[in-house]
């Protein structure tokens, strides 16, 4: 399976990974043959890339089917939670969070980080997919950091709910494409407080989860918001979710800016070690997540292009790539692989769009 930018997708390509709506319904199911109308609609919805099947990359598995099903249930639950959070009592909220906890349990037991992220996002499902991806990332990062099962559940639930306070921020501000005014930016910065206030009304939510929601924009150097807390004042769970929130946010297009390139998003986290982010957690981050997703096409410094087929743990920018085409003629060739961990003379120049 390969990751293909939407402008390069052709009619009769077979969709490799399902695309979901903002309420967890299947918009377009994996296995469907794409036609002009499908491709046009995906572009209108803001889809930038999709996975398509490719027999030369059939061994590249980018999705865990069980986790995909759990994510679908969780998106539905998050849609329900965010739509009704102001009216939920403790029991209703706890019941709605059961799907989130089921997904976290699965990640703890069987999750493969390389088959868990990179959902296909549309304009209308960003909020929900972002919440779920931050939850998944935080769960994997928590596992790497050595947290126990109970801690991982609280981390995951806090991550899933981290932006719940945005339900009290006017949509006109959240979706504004132009630069925010001072008053609008101050209102946005209140969403962690709004979120903690909403959750404090529910006895089913622990203080650890509330602190994640309240502190996920705080920075260890004291330059975050809403309170400007420093490292010793921020809970360990909030420090962890903060990293995942920033990385996922800058890795996706928003109404007011384009996404960062993968290496730039990754570098943002690494460069913030000890200032914006906890130094130890950044080390765990580097050993957990890869820069370039499985199936994406990259160009090397020798101008050869190939697809990422395996990751090298601990070396996020040194995957194994498979070369399928002649660089000059673009004709298919008997493929071969390059392990960038062994080819230290080569570096990744860019993702091929």
Tab-separated table of C-alpha atoms in Angstrom:
chain	number	residue	atom	x	y	z
A	1	UNK	CA	0.000	0.000	0.000
A	2	UNK	CA	1.289	3.479	-0.795
A	3	UNK	CA	0.464	6.946	0.474
A	4	UNK	CA	-0.492	9.092	-2.502
A	5	UNK	CA	-1.127	12.814	-2.674
A	6	UNK	CA	-4.617	13.485	-3.935
A	7	UNK	CA	-3.453	15.345	-7.077
A	8	UNK	CA	-1.583	12.211	-8.197
A	9	UNK	CA	-4.420	9.778	-7.567
A	10	UNK	CA	-5.786	8.272	-10.785
A	11	UNK	CA	-9.140	6.838	-11.746
A	12	UNK	CA	-9.321	3.081	-11.111
A	13	UNK	CA	-6.873	3.314	-8.201
A	14	UNK	CA	-8.165	1.196	-5.301
A	15	UNK	CA	-8.625	2.958	-1.970
A	16	UNK	CA	-6.444	1.245	0.623
A	17	UNK	CA	-7.725	2.812	3.851
A	18	UNK	CA	-11.278	3.892	4.709
A	19	UNK	CA	-12.139	7.573	5.162
A	20	UNK	CA	-14.475	8.527	8.011
A	21	UNK	CA	-16.881	11.412	8.586
A	22	UNK	CA	-16.876	13.543	11.730
A	23	UNK	CA	-19.362	11.217	13.443
A	24	UNK	CA	-17.457	8.009	12.754
A	25	UNK	CA	-19.422	6.884	9.693
A	26	UNK	CA	-17.568	5.497	6.687
A	27	UNK	CA	-17.438	8.149	3.986
A	28	UNK	CA	-15.545	5.937	1.545
A	29	UNK	CA	-14.639	2.353	2.324
A	30	UNK	CA	-11.290	0.681	1.651
A	31	UNK	CA	-11.405	-1.463	-1.482
A	32	UNK	CA	-13.553	0.874	-3.572
A	33	UNK	CA	-12.371	1.698	-7.088
A	34	UNK	CA	-11.900	5.449	-7.360
A	35	UNK	CA	-13.485	7.413	-10.181
A	36	UNK	CA	-13.427	11.072	-11.169
A	37	UNK	CA	-16.396	11.987	-8.992
A	38	UNK	CA	-14.889	10.367	-5.887
A	39	UNK	CA	-11.559	12.104	-6.426
A	40	UNK	CA	-13.239	15.467	-7.003
A	41	UNK	CA	-15.324	15.112	-3.834
A	42	UNK	CA	-12.292	14.194	-1.748
A	43	UNK	CA	-10.506	17.323	-2.980
A	44	UNK	CA	-13.558	19.438	-2.084
A	45	UNK	CA	-13.498	17.958	1.413
A	46	UNK	CA	-9.902	19.038	1.873
A	47	UNK	CA	-8.339	15.562	1.673
A	48	UNK	CA	-4.652	15.973	0.870
A	49	UNK	CA	-3.591	12.343	0.531
A	50	UNK	CA	-5.013	8.836	0.642
A	51	UNK	CA	-3.702	5.302	0.777
A	52	UNK	CA	-4.098	3.285	-2.409
A	53	UNK	CA	-3.358	-0.360	-3.063
A	54	UNK	CA	-0.166	-1.267	-4.933
A	55	UNK	CA	0.847	-4.868	-5.555
A	56	UNK	CA	4.544	-3.926	-5.388
A	57	UNK	CA	3.928	-2.680	-1.847
A	58	UNK	CA	1.343	-5.244	-0.790
A	59	UNK	CA	3.497	-6.271	2.198
A	60	UNK	CA	3.344	-2.732	3.598
A	61	UNK	CA	0.518	-2.854	6.122
A	62	UNK	CA	-0.537	0.600	7.263
A	63	UNK	CA	-3.660	-0.250	9.207
A	64	UNK	CA	-4.568	-2.497	12.109
A	65	UNK	CA	-8.135	-3.548	11.266
A	66	UNK	CA	-9.150	-4.068	14.887
A	67	UNK	CA	-7.781	-0.702	15.938
A	68	UNK	CA	-9.439	0.937	12.922
A	69	UNK	CA	-12.775	-0.436	14.137
A	70	UNK	CA	-12.141	0.804	17.664
A	71	UNK	CA	-11.186	4.231	16.320
A	72	UNK	CA	-14.440	4.358	14.384
A	73	UNK	CA	-16.421	3.675	17.562
A	74	UNK	CA	-14.322	6.219	19.442
A	75	UNK	CA	-14.908	8.948	16.858
A	76	UNK	CA	-18.654	8.404	17.236
A	77	UNK	CA	-18.316	8.657	21.004
A	78	UNK	CA	-16.188	11.800	20.828
A	79	UNK	CA	-18.708	13.381	18.461
A	80	UNK	CA	-21.434	12.615	21.007
A	81	UNK	CA	-19.354	13.873	23.938
A	82	UNK	CA	-18.403	17.183	22.335
A	83	UNK	CA	-21.961	17.793	21.142
A	84	UNK	CA	-23.531	17.090	24.544
A	85	UNK	CA	-20.822	17.809	27.114
A	86	UNK	CA	-22.807	20.688	28.626
A	87	UNK	CA	-25.720	18.349	29.411
A	88	UNK	CA	-23.855	15.173	30.416
A	89	UNK	CA	-24.025	13.901	33.969
A	90	UNK	CA	-21.231	11.745	35.369
A	91	UNK	CA	-22.713	8.398	34.293
A	92	UNK	CA	-23.442	9.487	30.714
A	93	UNK	CA	-19.934	10.808	30.264
A	94	UNK	CA	-18.368	7.701	31.785
A	95	UNK	CA	-20.429	5.465	29.485
A	96	UNK	CA	-19.432	7.519	26.432
A	97	UNK	CA	-15.769	7.252	27.392
A	98	UNK	CA	-15.898	3.449	27.473
A	99	UNK	CA	-15.025	3.305	23.750
A	100	UNK	CA	-11.992	5.506	24.389
A	101	UNK	CA	-10.862	3.173	27.179
A	102	UNK	CA	-11.406	0.092	24.982
A	103	UNK	CA	-9.135	1.624	22.348
A	104	UNK	CA	-6.481	2.473	24.936
A	105	UNK	CA	-6.617	-1.084	26.315
A	106	UNK	CA	-6.064	-2.485	22.829
A	107	UNK	CA	-3.093	-0.177	22.245
A	108	UNK	CA	-1.563	-1.290	25.537
A	109	UNK	CA	-1.939	-4.975	24.695
A	110	UNK	CA	-1.405	-5.205	20.933
A	111	UNK	CA	-0.835	-1.795	19.400
A	112	UNK	CA	1.712	-1.200	16.620
A	113	UNK	CA	2.576	2.485	16.427
A	114	UNK	CA	3.392	2.302	12.704
A	115	UNK	CA	-0.129	1.087	11.892
A	116	UNK	CA	-1.970	3.440	14.221
A	117	UNK	CA	-1.621	7.033	13.014
A	118	UNK	CA	-1.990	8.973	9.773
A	119	UNK	CA	-5.755	8.955	9.460
A	120	UNK	CA	-7.238	10.600	6.393
A	121	UNK	CA	-8.565	13.984	7.479
A	122	UNK	CA	-11.249	16.138	5.892
A	123	UNK	CA	-12.276	19.693	6.745
A	124	UNK	CA	-15.212	18.479	8.828
A	125	UNK	CA	-13.574	15.693	10.833
A	126	UNK	CA	-10.384	17.470	11.940
A	127	UNK	CA	-11.488	18.111	15.538
A	128	UNK	CA	-12.458	14.504	16.141
A	129	UNK	CA	-9.554	12.876	14.316
A	130	UNK	CA	-7.128	15.245	16.070
A	131	UNK	CA	-8.493	14.292	19.493
A	132	UNK	CA	-8.262	10.585	18.702
A	133	UNK	CA	-4.773	10.814	17.178
A	134	UNK	CA	-3.497	12.750	20.195
A	135	UNK	CA	-5.033	10.057	22.405
A	136	UNK	CA	-3.303	7.309	20.427
A	137	UNK	CA	0.042	9.113	20.315
A	138	UNK	CA	-0.110	9.850	24.036
A	139	UNK	CA	-0.870	6.204	24.785
A	140	UNK	CA	2.151	4.998	22.803
A	141	UNK	CA	4.380	7.683	24.300
A	142	UNK	CA	3.153	6.741	27.767
A	143	UNK	CA	4.008	3.095	27.095
A	144	UNK	CA	7.525	4.114	26.039
A	145	UNK	CA	7.870	6.219	29.180
A	146	UNK	CA	6.999	3.189	31.314
A	147	UNK	CA	3.644	4.207	32.747
A	148	UNK	CA	1.360	1.511	34.154
A	149	UNK	CA	-2.023	0.569	32.745
A	150	UNK	CA	-4.009	2.808	35.072
A	151	UNK	CA	-1.826	5.816	34.292
A	152	UNK	CA	-2.094	5.098	30.562
A	153	UNK	CA	-5.889	5.174	30.759
A	154	UNK	CA	-5.829	8.558	32.451
A	155	UNK	CA	-3.310	9.878	29.936
A	156	UNK	CA	-5.411	8.596	27.026
A	157	UNK	CA	-8.715	9.924	28.343
A	158	UNK	CA	-7.126	13.288	29.121
A	159	UNK	CA	-5.689	13.421	25.617
A	160	UNK	CA	-9.043	12.542	24.038
A	161	UNK	CA	-10.750	15.331	26.005
A	162	UNK	CA	-7.944	17.901	25.850
A	163	UNK	CA	-9.812	20.293	23.548
A	164	UNK	CA	-13.278	19.863	25.073
A	165	UNK	CA	-13.202	23.496	26.200
A	166	UNK	CA	-13.346	24.625	22.581
A	167	UNK	CA	-17.049	23.786	22.664
A	168	UNK	CA	-17.462	27.085	24.559
A	169	UNK	CA	-15.430	29.116	22.052
A	170	UNK	CA	-17.448	30.669	19.183
A	171	UNK	CA	-17.112	28.704	15.949
A	172	UNK	CA	-16.462	31.965	14.108
A	173	UNK	CA	-13.208	32.287	16.073
A	174	UNK	CA	-12.194	28.635	15.804
A	175	UNK	CA	-12.628	28.609	12.023
A	176	UNK	CA	-11.377	32.097	11.264
A	177	UNK	CA	-8.932	32.085	8.339
A	178	UNK	CA	-7.590	35.583	8.905
A	179	UNK	CA	-5.348	36.660	11.754
A	180	UNK	CA	-7.121	36.675	15.113
A	181	UNK	CA	-7.637	39.949	16.929
A	182	UNK	CA	-6.188	40.331	20.410
A	183	UNK	CA	-9.574	39.675	22.008
A	184	UNK	CA	-10.162	36.611	19.818
A	185	UNK	CA	-6.758	35.151	20.674
A	186	UNK	CA	-7.390	35.723	24.378
A	187	UNK	CA	-10.686	33.880	24.020
A	188	UNK	CA	-9.001	30.917	22.309
A	189	UNK	CA	-6.464	30.774	25.136
A	190	UNK	CA	-9.278	30.296	27.625
A	191	UNK	CA	-10.306	26.894	26.237
A	192	UNK	CA	-8.187	24.893	28.724
A	193	UNK	CA	-9.982	26.700	31.566
A	194	UNK	CA	-13.372	26.163	29.951
A	195	UNK	CA	-12.572	22.479	29.564
A	196	UNK	CA	-11.527	21.974	33.165
A	197	UNK	CA	-14.641	23.809	34.380
A	198	UNK	CA	-16.872	21.560	32.297
A	199	UNK	CA	-15.208	18.374	33.514
A	200	UNK	CA	-15.148	19.368	37.185
A	201	UNK	CA	-18.931	19.097	37.104
A	202	UNK	CA	-18.644	15.358	36.376
A	203	UNK	CA	-17.705	13.113	39.287
A	204	UNK	CA	-16.629	10.400	36.829
A	205	UNK	CA	-13.590	12.410	35.701
A	206	UNK	CA	-10.414	12.184	37.781
A	207	UNK	CA	-8.315	15.161	38.796
A	208	UNK	CA	-5.430	13.807	36.674
A	209	UNK	CA	-7.585	13.995	33.542
A	210	UNK	CA	-8.823	17.493	34.416
A	211	UNK	CA	-5.223	18.666	34.869
A	212	UNK	CA	-4.326	17.355	31.396
A	213	UNK	CA	-7.185	19.374	29.909
A	214	UNK	CA	-6.269	22.461	31.931
A	215	UNK	CA	-2.506	22.337	31.378
A	216	UNK	CA	-1.936	20.902	27.877
A	217	UNK	CA	-0.835	24.334	26.584
A	218	UNK	CA	1.545	25.058	29.447
A	219	UNK	CA	5.275	24.924	28.660
A	220	UNK	CA	8.130	23.850	30.919
A	221	UNK	CA	9.827	27.267	30.526
A	222	UNK	CA	6.719	29.028	31.846
A	223	UNK	CA	5.787	30.611	28.503
A	224	UNK	CA	2.598	28.638	27.925
A	225	UNK	CA	-1.001	29.394	28.818
A	226	UNK	CA	-3.454	29.889	30.489
A	227	UNK	CA	-1.475	30.274	33.724
A	228	UNK	CA	2.181	30.404	32.638
A	229	UNK	CA	3.109	27.422	34.797
A	230	UNK	CA	6.702	26.185	34.821
A	231	UNK	CA	8.010	22.641	34.740
A	232	UNK	CA	7.554	21.785	38.409
A	233	UNK	CA	3.990	23.078	38.395
A	234	UNK	CA	2.807	21.084	35.358
A	235	UNK	CA	1.619	17.523	35.892
A	236	UNK	CA	3.605	14.765	34.193
A	237	UNK	CA	0.576	13.635	32.185
A	238	UNK	CA	-0.042	17.154	30.842
A	239	UNK	CA	3.615	17.455	29.771
A	240	UNK	CA	3.246	14.244	27.770
A	241	UNK	CA	-0.049	15.179	26.098
A	242	UNK	CA	1.355	18.620	25.272
A	243	UNK	CA	4.008	17.097	23.003
A	244	UNK	CA	1.500	14.916	21.154
A	245	UNK	CA	-0.966	17.782	20.752
A	246	UNK	CA	1.633	20.110	19.220
A	247	UNK	CA	3.057	17.471	16.896
A	248	UNK	CA	-0.316	16.353	15.557
A	249	UNK	CA	-1.604	19.921	15.233
A	250	UNK	CA	1.298	21.186	13.133
A	251	UNK	CA	1.301	18.004	11.030
A	252	UNK	CA	-2.135	18.829	9.610
A	253	UNK	CA	-3.593	21.658	7.564
A	254	UNK	CA	-5.753	24.140	9.440
A	255	UNK	CA	-8.065	26.827	8.121
A	256	UNK	CA	-5.483	29.500	8.998
A	257	UNK	CA	-2.198	27.809	7.948
A	258	UNK	CA	-0.656	24.985	5.965
A	259	UNK	CA	0.779	21.952	7.707
A	260	UNK	CA	4.467	21.607	8.478
A	261	UNK	CA	6.596	19.234	6.443
A	262	UNK	CA	7.150	15.992	8.392
A	263	UNK	CA	10.793	16.717	9.178
A	264	UNK	CA	9.943	20.280	10.246
A	265	UNK	CA	7.166	19.074	12.562
A	266	UNK	CA	9.528	16.545	14.095
A	267	UNK	CA	12.299	19.124	14.457
A	268	UNK	CA	9.876	21.465	16.229
A	269	UNK	CA	9.514	18.891	19.007
A	270	UNK	CA	13.222	18.094	19.216
A	271	UNK	CA	14.225	21.763	19.235
A	272	UNK	CA	11.776	22.402	22.089
A	273	UNK	CA	13.466	19.890	24.371
A	274	UNK	CA	14.103	21.491	27.765
A	275	UNK	CA	12.327	24.724	26.845
A	276	UNK	CA	8.816	24.056	25.587
A	277	UNK	CA	8.843	20.329	26.341
A	278	UNK	CA	10.125	17.982	29.010
A	279	UNK	CA	13.591	16.760	28.008
A	280	UNK	CA	13.091	13.103	28.995
A	281	UNK	CA	9.741	12.890	27.228
A	282	UNK	CA	11.281	14.274	24.016
A	283	UNK	CA	13.823	11.436	24.152
A	284	UNK	CA	10.989	8.921	24.489
A	285	UNK	CA	9.192	10.675	21.620
A	286	UNK	CA	12.224	10.256	19.362
A	287	UNK	CA	12.423	6.551	20.162
A	288	UNK	CA	8.696	5.985	19.601
A	289	UNK	CA	7.603	7.825	16.469
A	290	UNK	CA	9.045	7.911	12.962
A	291	UNK	CA	9.101	11.000	10.769
A	292	UNK	CA	7.994	9.446	7.493
A	293	UNK	CA	4.900	7.185	7.472
A	294	UNK	CA	4.874	3.754	5.903
A	295	UNK	CA	3.985	3.866	2.218
A	296	UNK	CA	5.027	7.476	1.575
A	297	UNK	CA	7.374	8.326	-1.294
A	298	UNK	CA	10.589	10.162	-0.480
A	299	UNK	CA	13.473	11.575	-2.516
A	300	UNK	CA	17.041	10.926	-1.384
A	301	UNK	CA	20.055	13.197	-1.700
A	302	UNK	CA	21.196	11.144	-4.739
A	303	UNK	CA	17.806	11.961	-6.355
A	304	UNK	CA	16.559	8.355	-6.155
A	305	UNK	CA	12.912	8.063	-5.107
A	306	UNK	CA	11.432	5.205	-3.089
A	307	UNK	CA	8.655	4.209	-0.722
A	308	UNK	CA	9.053	3.724	3.033
A	309	UNK	CA	8.501	0.026	3.804
A	310	UNK	CA	10.018	-0.334	7.300
A	311	UNK	CA	11.153	1.863	10.168
A	312	UNK	CA	14.391	1.641	12.144
A	313	UNK	CA	13.527	2.078	15.809
A	314	UNK	CA	15.347	4.961	17.440
A	315	UNK	CA	16.315	6.453	14.075
A	316	UNK	CA	13.188	8.343	12.978
A	317	UNK	CA	14.775	9.789	9.833
A	318	UNK	CA	16.497	6.575	8.641
A	319	UNK	CA	13.819	4.179	7.331
A	320	UNK	CA	14.112	1.391	4.775
A	321	UNK	CA	12.831	2.434	1.351
A	322	UNK	CA	11.876	0.401	-1.716
A	323	UNK	CA	12.775	1.767	-5.160
A	324	UNK	CA	10.211	0.892	-7.847
A	325	UNK	CA	10.959	3.216	-10.784
A	326	UNK	CA	13.868	4.308	-12.922
A	327	UNK	CA	14.572	7.871	-11.873
A	328	UNK	CA	15.048	9.115	-15.470
A	329	UNK	CA	12.436	7.223	-17.469
A	330	UNK	CA	9.870	6.705	-14.657
A	331	UNK	CA	9.483	3.154	-15.956
A	332	UNK	CA	8.995	0.275	-13.463
A	333	UNK	CA	12.147	-1.683	-12.604
A	334	UNK	CA	12.849	-4.837	-10.561
A	335	UNK	CA	12.608	-3.212	-7.160
A	336	UNK	CA	15.399	-3.022	-4.623
A	337	UNK	CA	15.625	-1.672	-1.087
A	338	UNK	CA	17.899	0.855	0.605
A	339	UNK	CA	18.348	0.748	4.376
A	340	UNK	CA	19.252	4.312	5.300
A	341	UNK	CA	20.638	3.136	8.624
A	342	UNK	CA	23.395	1.443	6.645
A	343	UNK	CA	23.694	4.027	3.872
A	344	UNK	CA	24.983	6.906	5.970
A	345	UNK	CA	26.104	8.723	2.808
A	346	UNK	CA	22.451	9.357	1.940
A	347	UNK	CA	19.848	11.613	3.545
A	348	UNK	CA	16.175	12.235	2.818
A	349	UNK	CA	15.753	15.378	0.764
A	350	UNK	CA	11.961	15.648	0.636
A	351	UNK	CA	8.636	13.888	0.403
A	352	UNK	CA	7.530	13.457	-3.207
A	353	UNK	CA	4.200	15.184	-3.776
